[in-house]
């Protein structure tokens, strides 16, 4: 799996399952963000399409979730996360049935409490899960296993965002082979209280002369408070050797966090 495919899998198909047939598609993105105020109500929707030639029922429900740089993703009941907004969200339905090739929209409302405590980001996910019709098969012995593709739509509400900020910390920096290419793997945690979308960049310098060799950047990824992700940077064009490097994580508001490291590159 290439680096791009690895990240795309995390972004677009958050649940881990065996891909057999995904007839249900979420059309309007898997991250919905809102700048919110006390006592206000915000409306949103999830657009769903059934790409199959047969009818398909879909259930929707709320969960808390979190993720770590080691690849762990957890989905739990509401209130597991101290910064959940699950109680603020109300779906207009928990079950829809789409005909062949049909599209529909499920609406939700976010009601912000009149009184609120801490500034920052609050979130939960709306799970969009096809309902499989189980049909017994008397012709074959054993157990039939059907895999289901489920989508997790993040609902992120930023409350008094001007009083909050991300605080990015570098958990680890490793140079390892990824699909045969030397790759810098940078684990970054958001220890702040505001959702952000950082990009990791690396500037590489010759350790003996101090001359700059090259610079590279990762893909941009969203990072919720108290979570972490691994950012991947391909450095397979760098000749083998000993280098100094500056790693900078910059979010969309141009907040920058940096660390200096020593790198040993083996591209032979």
PDB file of C-alpha atoms in Angstrom, residues 70-213:
ATOM      1  CA  UNK A  70       0.200   4.052  15.840  1.00  0.00           C
ATOM      2  CA  UNK A  71      -2.906   3.484  13.704  1.00  0.00           C
ATOM      3  CA  UNK A  72      -5.325   2.771  16.545  1.00  0.00           C
ATOM      4  CA  UNK A  73      -8.847   4.110  15.928  1.00  0.00           C
ATOM      5  CA  UNK A  74     -11.487   3.731  18.639  1.00  0.00           C
ATOM      6  CA  UNK A  75     -15.254   4.098  18.328  1.00  0.00           C
ATOM      7  CA  UNK A  76     -17.100   4.203  21.617  1.00  0.00           C
ATOM      8  CA  UNK A  77     -20.461   5.144  23.104  1.00  0.00           C
ATOM      9  CA  UNK A  78     -21.231   8.811  23.686  1.00  0.00           C
ATOM     10  CA  UNK A  79     -19.703  10.456  26.774  1.00  0.00           C
ATOM     11  CA  UNK A  80     -16.541   8.361  26.494  1.00  0.00           C
ATOM     12  CA  UNK A  81     -14.854  11.470  25.165  1.00  0.00           C
ATOM     13  CA  UNK A  82     -14.912  14.412  27.577  1.00  0.00           C
ATOM     14  CA  UNK A  83     -15.192  16.768  24.577  1.00  0.00           C
ATOM     15  CA  UNK A  84     -18.127  14.992  22.925  1.00  0.00           C
ATOM     16  CA  UNK A  85     -20.857  17.010  21.244  1.00  0.00           C
ATOM     17  CA  UNK A  86     -23.076  13.972  20.709  1.00  0.00           C
ATOM     18  CA  UNK A  87     -25.788  15.276  23.042  1.00  0.00           C
ATOM     19  CA  UNK A  88     -26.117  18.427  20.927  1.00  0.00           C
ATOM     20  CA  UNK A  89     -26.833  16.557  17.667  1.00  0.00           C
ATOM     21  CA  UNK A  90     -30.266  15.296  16.596  1.00  0.00           C
ATOM     22  CA  UNK A  91     -30.837  13.349  13.373  1.00  0.00           C
ATOM     23  CA  UNK A  92     -34.161  13.656  11.557  1.00  0.00           C
ATOM     24  CA  UNK A  93     -34.112   9.868  11.080  1.00  0.00           C
ATOM     25  CA  UNK A  94     -32.034   6.864  12.083  1.00  0.00           C
ATOM     26  CA  UNK A  95     -33.054   4.653   9.156  1.00  0.00           C
ATOM     27  CA  UNK A  96     -33.549   5.282   5.443  1.00  0.00           C
ATOM     28  CA  UNK A  97     -34.191   2.966   2.506  1.00  0.00           C
ATOM     29  CA  UNK A  98     -32.876   3.927  -0.913  1.00  0.00           C
ATOM     30  CA  UNK A  99     -34.093   2.453  -4.157  1.00  0.00           C
ATOM     31  CA  UNK A 100     -31.750   1.358  -6.918  1.00  0.00           C
ATOM     32  CA  UNK A 101     -29.418   4.238  -7.922  1.00  0.00           C
ATOM     33  CA  UNK A 102     -31.316   6.586  -5.588  1.00  0.00           C
ATOM     34  CA  UNK A 103     -29.877   9.537  -3.675  1.00  0.00           C
ATOM     35  CA  UNK A 104     -31.198  10.995  -0.439  1.00  0.00           C
ATOM     36  CA  UNK A 105     -30.253  13.469   2.282  1.00  0.00           C
ATOM     37  CA  UNK A 106     -30.402  12.918   6.045  1.00  0.00           C
ATOM     38  CA  UNK A 107     -30.625  16.159   8.024  1.00  0.00           C
ATOM     39  CA  UNK A 108     -29.300  16.940  11.471  1.00  0.00           C
ATOM     40  CA  UNK A 109     -29.451  19.841  13.912  1.00  0.00           C
ATOM     41  CA  UNK A 110     -26.764  20.919  16.365  1.00  0.00           C
ATOM     42  CA  UNK A 111     -28.231  22.733  19.379  1.00  0.00           C
ATOM     43  CA  UNK A 112     -25.512  24.499  21.371  1.00  0.00           C
ATOM     44  CA  UNK A 113     -26.296  24.808  25.109  1.00  0.00           C
ATOM     45  CA  UNK A 114     -27.033  28.277  26.510  1.00  0.00           C
ATOM     46  CA  UNK A 115     -24.266  27.825  29.057  1.00  0.00           C
ATOM     47  CA  UNK A 116     -20.940  26.331  28.074  1.00  0.00           C
ATOM     48  CA  UNK A 117     -17.598  25.894  29.786  1.00  0.00           C
ATOM     49  CA  UNK A 118     -14.346  25.597  27.901  1.00  0.00           C
ATOM     50  CA  UNK A 119     -13.354  27.103  24.571  1.00  0.00           C
ATOM     51  CA  UNK A 120     -12.187  24.742  21.840  1.00  0.00           C
ATOM     52  CA  UNK A 121     -13.318  21.877  19.639  1.00  0.00           C
ATOM     53  CA  UNK A 122     -16.006  19.326  20.472  1.00  0.00           C
ATOM     54  CA  UNK A 123     -16.827  16.403  18.231  1.00  0.00           C
ATOM     55  CA  UNK A 124     -18.497  13.070  17.575  1.00  0.00           C
ATOM     56  CA  UNK A 125     -19.178  10.990  14.467  1.00  0.00           C
ATOM     57  CA  UNK A 126     -22.353   9.969  12.690  1.00  0.00           C
ATOM     58  CA  UNK A 127     -21.976   6.368  11.585  1.00  0.00           C
ATOM     59  CA  UNK A 128     -23.566   5.571   8.209  1.00  0.00           C
ATOM     60  CA  UNK A 129     -23.988   1.814   8.005  1.00  0.00           C
ATOM     61  CA  UNK A 130     -25.795  -0.300   5.386  1.00  0.00           C
ATOM     62  CA  UNK A 131     -28.260  -2.790   6.820  1.00  0.00           C
ATOM     63  CA  UNK A 132     -27.634  -6.211   5.332  1.00  0.00           C
ATOM     64  CA  UNK A 133     -30.575  -8.490   4.676  1.00  0.00           C
ATOM     65  CA  UNK A 134     -29.487 -11.918   5.935  1.00  0.00           C
ATOM     66  CA  UNK A 135     -30.815 -14.703   3.730  1.00  0.00           C
ATOM     67  CA  UNK A 136     -30.322 -18.294   4.916  1.00  0.00           C
ATOM     68  CA  UNK A 137     -28.683 -20.550   2.382  1.00  0.00           C
ATOM     69  CA  UNK A 138     -29.662 -24.168   2.895  1.00  0.00           C
ATOM     70  CA  UNK A 139     -27.609 -25.347  -0.068  1.00  0.00           C
ATOM     71  CA  UNK A 140     -24.250 -24.845   1.644  1.00  0.00           C
ATOM     72  CA  UNK A 141     -23.046 -25.885   5.053  1.00  0.00           C
ATOM     73  CA  UNK A 142     -21.095 -23.516   7.258  1.00  0.00           C
ATOM     74  CA  UNK A 143     -21.283 -19.799   7.967  1.00  0.00           C
ATOM     75  CA  UNK A 144     -21.661 -17.079   5.355  1.00  0.00           C
ATOM     76  CA  UNK A 145     -19.708 -13.896   6.223  1.00  0.00           C
ATOM     77  CA  UNK A 146     -20.727 -10.574   4.738  1.00  0.00           C
ATOM     78  CA  UNK A 147     -18.465  -7.554   5.102  1.00  0.00           C
ATOM     79  CA  UNK A 148     -20.016  -4.102   5.401  1.00  0.00           C
ATOM     80  CA  UNK A 149     -18.387  -0.796   4.530  1.00  0.00           C
ATOM     81  CA  UNK A 150     -19.342   1.805   7.154  1.00  0.00           C
ATOM     82  CA  UNK A 151     -18.607   5.510   7.013  1.00  0.00           C
ATOM     83  CA  UNK A 152     -17.877   7.806   9.954  1.00  0.00           C
ATOM     84  CA  UNK A 153     -18.847  11.437   9.343  1.00  0.00           C
ATOM     85  CA  UNK A 154     -17.077  13.764  11.779  1.00  0.00           C
ATOM     86  CA  UNK A 155     -19.196  16.577  13.216  1.00  0.00           C
ATOM     87  CA  UNK A 156     -16.750  19.111  14.692  1.00  0.00           C
ATOM     88  CA  UNK A 157     -17.982  22.196  16.542  1.00  0.00           C
ATOM     89  CA  UNK A 158     -15.495  24.932  17.406  1.00  0.00           C
ATOM     90  CA  UNK A 159     -16.715  26.984  20.368  1.00  0.00           C
ATOM     91  CA  UNK A 160     -15.040  30.364  21.002  1.00  0.00           C
ATOM     92  CA  UNK A 161     -12.226  29.320  18.678  1.00  0.00           C
ATOM     93  CA  UNK A 162     -10.515  32.683  19.098  1.00  0.00           C
ATOM     94  CA  UNK A 163      -9.823  31.744  22.735  1.00  0.00           C
ATOM     95  CA  UNK A 164      -8.461  28.278  21.888  1.00  0.00           C
ATOM     96  CA  UNK A 165      -5.443  27.009  20.001  1.00  0.00           C
ATOM     97  CA  UNK A 166      -3.766  23.804  18.858  1.00  0.00           C
ATOM     98  CA  UNK A 167      -0.533  22.754  20.537  1.00  0.00           C
ATOM     99  CA  UNK A 168       1.381  20.343  18.328  1.00  0.00           C
ATOM    100  CA  UNK A 169       3.972  18.031  19.866  1.00  0.00           C
ATOM    101  CA  UNK A 170       6.383  15.740  18.023  1.00  0.00           C
ATOM    102  CA  UNK A 171       6.055  12.275  19.544  1.00  0.00           C
ATOM    103  CA  UNK A 172       8.637  10.545  17.349  1.00  0.00           C
ATOM    104  CA  UNK A 173      10.625  10.852  14.117  1.00  0.00           C
ATOM    105  CA  UNK A 174      11.730   7.701  12.288  1.00  0.00           C
ATOM    106  CA  UNK A 175      13.313   6.934   8.938  1.00  0.00           C
ATOM    107  CA  UNK A 176      12.002   3.606   7.656  1.00  0.00           C
ATOM    108  CA  UNK A 177      11.302   1.896   4.365  1.00  0.00           C
ATOM    109  CA  UNK A 178       7.716   2.233   3.163  1.00  0.00           C
ATOM    110  CA  UNK A 179       6.889   0.345  -0.036  1.00  0.00           C
ATOM    111  CA  UNK A 180      10.582   0.188  -0.813  1.00  0.00           C
ATOM    112  CA  UNK A 181      11.145   3.925  -0.312  1.00  0.00           C
ATOM    113  CA  UNK A 182      12.992   5.652   2.499  1.00  0.00           C
ATOM    114  CA  UNK A 183      10.311   7.571   4.368  1.00  0.00           C
ATOM    115  CA  UNK A 184      10.365   9.949   7.297  1.00  0.00           C
ATOM    116  CA  UNK A 185       7.524   9.009   9.648  1.00  0.00           C
ATOM    117  CA  UNK A 186       6.621  11.883  11.958  1.00  0.00           C
ATOM    118  CA  UNK A 187       4.175  11.218  14.797  1.00  0.00           C
ATOM    119  CA  UNK A 188       2.463  14.464  15.814  1.00  0.00           C
ATOM    120  CA  UNK A 189       0.004  14.924  18.694  1.00  0.00           C
ATOM    121  CA  UNK A 190      -2.374  17.825  19.229  1.00  0.00           C
ATOM    122  CA  UNK A 191      -2.134  18.619  22.932  1.00  0.00           C
ATOM    123  CA  UNK A 192      -4.191  21.792  22.562  1.00  0.00           C
ATOM    124  CA  UNK A 193      -7.954  22.266  22.614  1.00  0.00           C
ATOM    125  CA  UNK A 194      -8.652  23.241  18.987  1.00  0.00           C
ATOM    126  CA  UNK A 195      -8.980  21.117  15.842  1.00  0.00           C
ATOM    127  CA  UNK A 196      -6.415  21.972  13.186  1.00  0.00           C
ATOM    128  CA  UNK A 197      -5.148  20.730   9.817  1.00  0.00           C
ATOM    129  CA  UNK A 198      -1.349  20.659   9.890  1.00  0.00           C
ATOM    130  CA  UNK A 199       1.201  19.839   7.236  1.00  0.00           C
ATOM    131  CA  UNK A 200       4.629  18.466   8.149  1.00  0.00           C
ATOM    132  CA  UNK A 201       7.679  19.674   6.229  1.00  0.00           C
ATOM    133  CA  UNK A 202      11.321  18.682   6.458  1.00  0.00           C
ATOM    134  CA  UNK A 203      14.402  20.709   5.502  1.00  0.00           C
ATOM    135  CA  UNK A 204      17.502  18.539   5.129  1.00  0.00           C
ATOM    136  CA  UNK A 205      21.082  19.839   5.534  1.00  0.00           C
ATOM    137  CA  UNK A 206      24.501  18.322   4.913  1.00  0.00           C
ATOM    138  CA  UNK A 207      25.881  17.579   8.377  1.00  0.00           C
ATOM    139  CA  UNK A 208      29.470  18.483   7.451  1.00  0.00           C
ATOM    140  CA  UNK A 209      28.997  21.648   5.379  1.00  0.00           C
ATOM    141  CA  UNK A 210      25.629  22.889   6.637  1.00  0.00           C
ATOM    142  CA  UNK A 211      24.438  23.328   3.050  1.00  0.00           C
ATOM    143  CA  UNK A 212      20.763  22.758   2.427  1.00  0.00           C
ATOM    144  CA  UNK A 213      20.167  19.576   0.429  1.00  0.00           C
TER     145      UNK A 213
END
